[in-house]
Short mmCIF file of C-alpha atoms in Angstrom, two decimals:
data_model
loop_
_atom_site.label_atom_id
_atom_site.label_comp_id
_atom_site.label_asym_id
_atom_site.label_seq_id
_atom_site.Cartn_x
_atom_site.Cartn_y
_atom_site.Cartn_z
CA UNK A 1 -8.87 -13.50 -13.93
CA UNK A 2 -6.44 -16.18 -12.11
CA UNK A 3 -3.18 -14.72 -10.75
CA UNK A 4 -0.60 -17.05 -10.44
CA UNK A 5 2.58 -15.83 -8.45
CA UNK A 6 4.17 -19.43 -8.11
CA UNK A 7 8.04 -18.79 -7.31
CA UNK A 8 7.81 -15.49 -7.28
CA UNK A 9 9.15 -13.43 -3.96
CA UNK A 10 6.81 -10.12 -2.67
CA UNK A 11 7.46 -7.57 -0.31
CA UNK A 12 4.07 -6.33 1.39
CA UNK A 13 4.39 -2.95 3.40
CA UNK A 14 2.07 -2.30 6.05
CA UNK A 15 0.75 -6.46 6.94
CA UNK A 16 -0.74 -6.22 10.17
CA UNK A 17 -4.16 -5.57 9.03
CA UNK A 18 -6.67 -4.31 6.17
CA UNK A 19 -5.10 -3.66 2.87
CA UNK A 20 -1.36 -4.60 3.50
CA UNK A 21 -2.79 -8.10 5.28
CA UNK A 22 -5.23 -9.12 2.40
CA UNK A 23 -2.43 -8.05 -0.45
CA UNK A 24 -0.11 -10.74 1.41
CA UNK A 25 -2.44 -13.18 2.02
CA UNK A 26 -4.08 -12.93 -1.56
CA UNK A 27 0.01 -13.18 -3.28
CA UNK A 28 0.45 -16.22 -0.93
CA UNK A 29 -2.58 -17.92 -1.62
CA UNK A 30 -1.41 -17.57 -5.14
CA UNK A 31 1.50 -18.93 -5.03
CA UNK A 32 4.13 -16.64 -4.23
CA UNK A 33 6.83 -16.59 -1.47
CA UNK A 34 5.22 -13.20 1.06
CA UNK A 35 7.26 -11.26 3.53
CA UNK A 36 5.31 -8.34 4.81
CA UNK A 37 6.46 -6.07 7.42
CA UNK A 38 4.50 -3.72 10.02
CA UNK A 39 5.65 -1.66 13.37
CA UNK A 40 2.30 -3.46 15.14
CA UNK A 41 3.95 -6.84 16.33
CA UNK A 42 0.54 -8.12 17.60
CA UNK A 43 -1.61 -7.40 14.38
CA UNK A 44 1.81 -9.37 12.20
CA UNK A 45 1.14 -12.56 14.73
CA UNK A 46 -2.78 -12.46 13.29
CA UNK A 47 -1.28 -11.77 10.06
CA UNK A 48 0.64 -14.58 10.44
CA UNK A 49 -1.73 -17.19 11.97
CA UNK A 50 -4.38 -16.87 9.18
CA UNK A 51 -1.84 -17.17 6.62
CA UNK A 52 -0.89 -20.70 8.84
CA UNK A 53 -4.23 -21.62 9.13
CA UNK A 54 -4.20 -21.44 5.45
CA UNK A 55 -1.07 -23.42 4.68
CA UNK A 56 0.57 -20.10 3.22
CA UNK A 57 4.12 -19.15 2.84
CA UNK A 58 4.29 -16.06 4.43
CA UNK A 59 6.92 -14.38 7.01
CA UNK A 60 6.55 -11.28 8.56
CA UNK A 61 8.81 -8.80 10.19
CA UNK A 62 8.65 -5.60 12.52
CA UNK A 63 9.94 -3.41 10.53
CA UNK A 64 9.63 0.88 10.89
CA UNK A 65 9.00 1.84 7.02
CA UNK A 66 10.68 5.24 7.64
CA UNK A 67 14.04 3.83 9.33
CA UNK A 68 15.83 3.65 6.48
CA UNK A 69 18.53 1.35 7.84
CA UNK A 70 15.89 -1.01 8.83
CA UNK A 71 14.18 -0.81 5.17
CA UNK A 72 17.37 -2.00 3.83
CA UNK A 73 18.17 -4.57 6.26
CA UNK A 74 14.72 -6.32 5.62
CA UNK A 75 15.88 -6.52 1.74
CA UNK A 76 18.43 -7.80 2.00
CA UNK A 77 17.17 -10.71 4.31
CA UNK A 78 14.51 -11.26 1.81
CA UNK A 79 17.15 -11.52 -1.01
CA UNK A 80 19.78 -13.24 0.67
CA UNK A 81 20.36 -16.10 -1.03
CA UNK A 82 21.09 -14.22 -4.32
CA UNK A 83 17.27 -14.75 -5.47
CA UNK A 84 14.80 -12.53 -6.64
CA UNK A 85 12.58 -9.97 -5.72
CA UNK A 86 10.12 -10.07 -7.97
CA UNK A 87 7.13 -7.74 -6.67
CA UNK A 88 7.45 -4.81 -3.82
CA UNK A 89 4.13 -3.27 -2.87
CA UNK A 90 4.19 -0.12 -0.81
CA UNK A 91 1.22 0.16 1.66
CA UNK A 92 2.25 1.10 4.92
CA UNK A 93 0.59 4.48 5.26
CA UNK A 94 -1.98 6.44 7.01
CA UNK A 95 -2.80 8.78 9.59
CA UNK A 96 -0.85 7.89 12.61
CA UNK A 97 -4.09 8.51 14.65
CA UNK A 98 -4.27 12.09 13.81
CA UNK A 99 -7.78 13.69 12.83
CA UNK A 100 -8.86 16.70 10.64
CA UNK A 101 -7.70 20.20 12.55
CA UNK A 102 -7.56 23.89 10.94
CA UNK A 103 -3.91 24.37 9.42
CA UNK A 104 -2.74 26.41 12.15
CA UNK A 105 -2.91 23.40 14.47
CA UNK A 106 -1.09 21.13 12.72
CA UNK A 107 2.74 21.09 13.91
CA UNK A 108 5.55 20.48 12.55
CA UNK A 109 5.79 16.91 13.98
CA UNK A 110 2.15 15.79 13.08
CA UNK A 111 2.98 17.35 9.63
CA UNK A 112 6.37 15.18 8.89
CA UNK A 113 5.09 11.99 10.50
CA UNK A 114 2.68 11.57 8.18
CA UNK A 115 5.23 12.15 5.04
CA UNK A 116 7.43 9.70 6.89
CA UNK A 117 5.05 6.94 6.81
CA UNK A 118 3.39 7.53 3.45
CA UNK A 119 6.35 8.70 1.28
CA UNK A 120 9.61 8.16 3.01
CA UNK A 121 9.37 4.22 3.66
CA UNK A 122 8.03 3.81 -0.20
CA UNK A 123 10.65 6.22 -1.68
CA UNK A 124 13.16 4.11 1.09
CA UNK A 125 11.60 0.45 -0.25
CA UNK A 126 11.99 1.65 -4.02
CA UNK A 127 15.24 2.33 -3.49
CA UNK A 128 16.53 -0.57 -1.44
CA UNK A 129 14.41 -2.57 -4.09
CA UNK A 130 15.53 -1.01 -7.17
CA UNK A 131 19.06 -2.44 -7.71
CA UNK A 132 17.91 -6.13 -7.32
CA UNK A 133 15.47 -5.74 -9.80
CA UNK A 134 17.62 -3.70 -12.19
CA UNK A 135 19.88 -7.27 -12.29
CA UNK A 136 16.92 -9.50 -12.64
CA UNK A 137 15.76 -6.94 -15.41
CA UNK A 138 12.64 -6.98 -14.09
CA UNK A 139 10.12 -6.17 -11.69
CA UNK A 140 6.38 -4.47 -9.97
CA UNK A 141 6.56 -1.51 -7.73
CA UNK A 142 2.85 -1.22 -6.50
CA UNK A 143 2.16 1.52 -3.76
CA UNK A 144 -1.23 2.19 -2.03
CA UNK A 145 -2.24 6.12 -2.33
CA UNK A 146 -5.42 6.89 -1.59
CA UNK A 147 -8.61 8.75 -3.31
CA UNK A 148 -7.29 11.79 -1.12
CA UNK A 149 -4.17 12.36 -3.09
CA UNK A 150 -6.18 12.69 -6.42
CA UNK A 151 -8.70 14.93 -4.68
CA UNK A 152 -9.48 15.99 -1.13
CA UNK A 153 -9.51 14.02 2.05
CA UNK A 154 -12.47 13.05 3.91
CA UNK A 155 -10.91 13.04 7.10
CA UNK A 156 -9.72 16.62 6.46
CA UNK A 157 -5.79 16.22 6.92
CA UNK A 158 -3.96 18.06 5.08
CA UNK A 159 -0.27 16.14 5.62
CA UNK A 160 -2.63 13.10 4.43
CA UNK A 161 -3.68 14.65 1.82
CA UNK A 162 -0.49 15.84 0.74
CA UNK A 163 1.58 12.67 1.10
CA UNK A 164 -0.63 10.79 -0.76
CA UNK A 165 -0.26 13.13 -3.75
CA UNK A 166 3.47 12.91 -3.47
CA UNK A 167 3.55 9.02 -3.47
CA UNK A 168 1.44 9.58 -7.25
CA UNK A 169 3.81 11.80 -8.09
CA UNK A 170 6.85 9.17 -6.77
CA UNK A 171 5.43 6.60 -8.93
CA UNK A 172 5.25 8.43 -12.44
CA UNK A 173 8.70 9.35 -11.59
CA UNK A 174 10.22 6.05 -10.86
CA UNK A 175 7.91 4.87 -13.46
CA UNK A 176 10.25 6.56 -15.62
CA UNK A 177 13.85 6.09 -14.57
CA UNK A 178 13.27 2.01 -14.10
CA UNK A 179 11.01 1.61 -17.40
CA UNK A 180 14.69 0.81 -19.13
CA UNK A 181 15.49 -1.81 -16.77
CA UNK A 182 11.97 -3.52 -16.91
CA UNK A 183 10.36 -2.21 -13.76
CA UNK A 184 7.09 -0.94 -14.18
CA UNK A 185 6.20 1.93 -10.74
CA UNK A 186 1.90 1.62 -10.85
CA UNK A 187 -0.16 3.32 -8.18
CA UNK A 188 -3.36 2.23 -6.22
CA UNK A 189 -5.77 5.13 -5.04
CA UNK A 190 -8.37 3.26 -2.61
CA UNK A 191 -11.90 4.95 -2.08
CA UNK A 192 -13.14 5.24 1.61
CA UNK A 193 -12.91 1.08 2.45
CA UNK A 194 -13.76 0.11 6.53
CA UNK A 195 -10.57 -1.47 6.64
CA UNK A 196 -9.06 -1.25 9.88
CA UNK A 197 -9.47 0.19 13.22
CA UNK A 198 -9.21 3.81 12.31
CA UNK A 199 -11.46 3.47 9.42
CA UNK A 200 -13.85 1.91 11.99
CA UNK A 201 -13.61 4.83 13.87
CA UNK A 202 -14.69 7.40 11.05
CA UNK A 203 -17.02 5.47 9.50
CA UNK A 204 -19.00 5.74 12.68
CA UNK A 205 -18.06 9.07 13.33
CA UNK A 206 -20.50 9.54 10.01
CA UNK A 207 -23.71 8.72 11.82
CA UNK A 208 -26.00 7.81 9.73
CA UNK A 209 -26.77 10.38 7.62
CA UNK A 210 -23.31 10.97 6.83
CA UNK A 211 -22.74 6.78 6.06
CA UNK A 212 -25.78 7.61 3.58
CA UNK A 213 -24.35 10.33 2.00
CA UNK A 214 -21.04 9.13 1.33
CA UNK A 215 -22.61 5.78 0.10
CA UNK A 216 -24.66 8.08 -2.38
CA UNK A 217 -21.91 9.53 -3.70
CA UNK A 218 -20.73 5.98 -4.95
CA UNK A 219 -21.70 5.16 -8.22
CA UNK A 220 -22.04 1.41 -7.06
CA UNK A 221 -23.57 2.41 -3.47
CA UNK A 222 -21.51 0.53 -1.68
CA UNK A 223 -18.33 0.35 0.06
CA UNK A 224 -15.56 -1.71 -1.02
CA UNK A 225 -13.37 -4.54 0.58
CA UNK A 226 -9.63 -4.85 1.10
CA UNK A 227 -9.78 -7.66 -1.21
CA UNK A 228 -11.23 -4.97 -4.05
CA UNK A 229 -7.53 -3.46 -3.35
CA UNK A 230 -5.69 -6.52 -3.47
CA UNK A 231 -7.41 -7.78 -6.68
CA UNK A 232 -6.01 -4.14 -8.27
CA UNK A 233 -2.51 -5.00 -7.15
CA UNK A 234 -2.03 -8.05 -8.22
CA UNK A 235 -3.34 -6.62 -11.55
CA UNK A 236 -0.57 -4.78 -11.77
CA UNK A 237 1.79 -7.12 -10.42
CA UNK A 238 0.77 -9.59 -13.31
CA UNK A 239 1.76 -10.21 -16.84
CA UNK A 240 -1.74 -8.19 -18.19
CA UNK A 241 0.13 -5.42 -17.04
CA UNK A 242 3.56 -6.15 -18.56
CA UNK A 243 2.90 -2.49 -20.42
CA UNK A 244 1.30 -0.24 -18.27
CA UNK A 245 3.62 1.68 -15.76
CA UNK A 246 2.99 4.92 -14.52
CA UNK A 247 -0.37 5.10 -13.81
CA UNK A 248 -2.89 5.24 -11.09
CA UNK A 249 -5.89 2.86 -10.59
CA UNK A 250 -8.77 4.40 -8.84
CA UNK A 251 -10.30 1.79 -7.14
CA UNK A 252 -13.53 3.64 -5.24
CA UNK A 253 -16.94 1.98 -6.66
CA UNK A 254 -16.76 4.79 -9.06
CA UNK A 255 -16.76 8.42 -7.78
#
């Protein structure tokens, strides 16, 4: 299937590398006009020079997804001009650098930082998003949750876990309150992808016994690629999708 996006403006969380870069990259290449935002300056600039490289219109922006302020300030540069904005995909996520402890580790600070990241800046996007598309009478909410937030997480982190689950449940809510205005709220759930540096880090952390068993448990027995994710957002972002909202889209290689 051929996406085109041709004059249409997206909003990519989460840019500076793996999912959130090849979601901006693969809108731009189709057409669309791309900002995507990240709080890592220095993976943006590589965001930024391979889009260049490719003659793509994209912008990017250092933006904290859980400063609310900001979050609104970045829509409102993106619609300035009174145009639309047509497609807002929520990826900025993950786990901060934390790793799988017992529960009576975790404080209160590791717990909340990883609901700030993974729910508050989508619920925060969503909402700075919603009343330009409510005038346009249209538009895509896409956010990235993960295979942990249907299940169990391989890392083992429970706030991961959690938040993930809470950005499924976000989306069948939203789903419903901005069906009436022609928004459609869809969901992404990722399997285990070697995506970016932390990813790097527990995929080796496997050994390989561990790499072997996880790639067993795939019906497809093999990993995917951050272009597997992209090609499910822009799925949803498209007009096959004009009538699904609501729902969640493993994408795992079949689990």
């Amino acid at each position: 299937m051929k996406f085109d996006f041709a004059g249409q403006r997206v909003l990519v969380t989460g840019g500076a590398h793996g999912f959130g870069r090849a979601i901006s990259l693969a809108f731009a290449r189709s057409g669309a006009q791309v900002w995507t935002c990240d709080t890592n300056a220095g993976g943006l600039t590589q965001t930024a020079v391979l889009a260049e490289q490719g003659g793509l219109p994209l912008r990017t922006r250092t933006v904290d997804v859980g400063d609310r302020a900001a979050v609104q300030a970045l829509v409102a540069e993106v619609t300035a001009d009174g145009g639309p904005l047509d497609v807002l995909v929520n990826n900025a996520g993950g786990v901060l650098g934390q790793v799988g402890r017992p529960i009576e580790e975790i404080s209160e600070a590791d717990w909340h930082a990883l609901f700030r990241v993974n729910v508050d800046g989508a619920f925060y996007f969503a909402q700075a998003a919603a009343p330009h598309m409510k005038r346009q009478g249209r538009g895509r909410i896409v956010n990235i949750s993960s295979g942990a937030g249907l299940g169990v997480s391989l890392t083992g982190i429970q706030a991961y876990a959690s938040a993930k689950a809470a950005q499924i449940g976000l989306t069948r809510q939203l789903a419903h309150e901005l069906g009436r205005h022609g928004i459609t709220v869809n969901t992404v759930a990722p399997g285990f992808v070697r995506s970016n540096p932390t990813t790097e880090r527990q995929w080796e952390s496997y050994g390989e016994d561990g790499q072997r068993r996880l790639l067993d448990g795939i019906a497809l027995r093999r990993l995917g690629t951050a272009d597997d994710i992209a090609n499910a957002v822009m799925f949803f972002a498209s007009p096959a999708a004009d009538w699904v909202t609501g729902q969640v889209l493993s994408v795992d290689g079949g689990r």
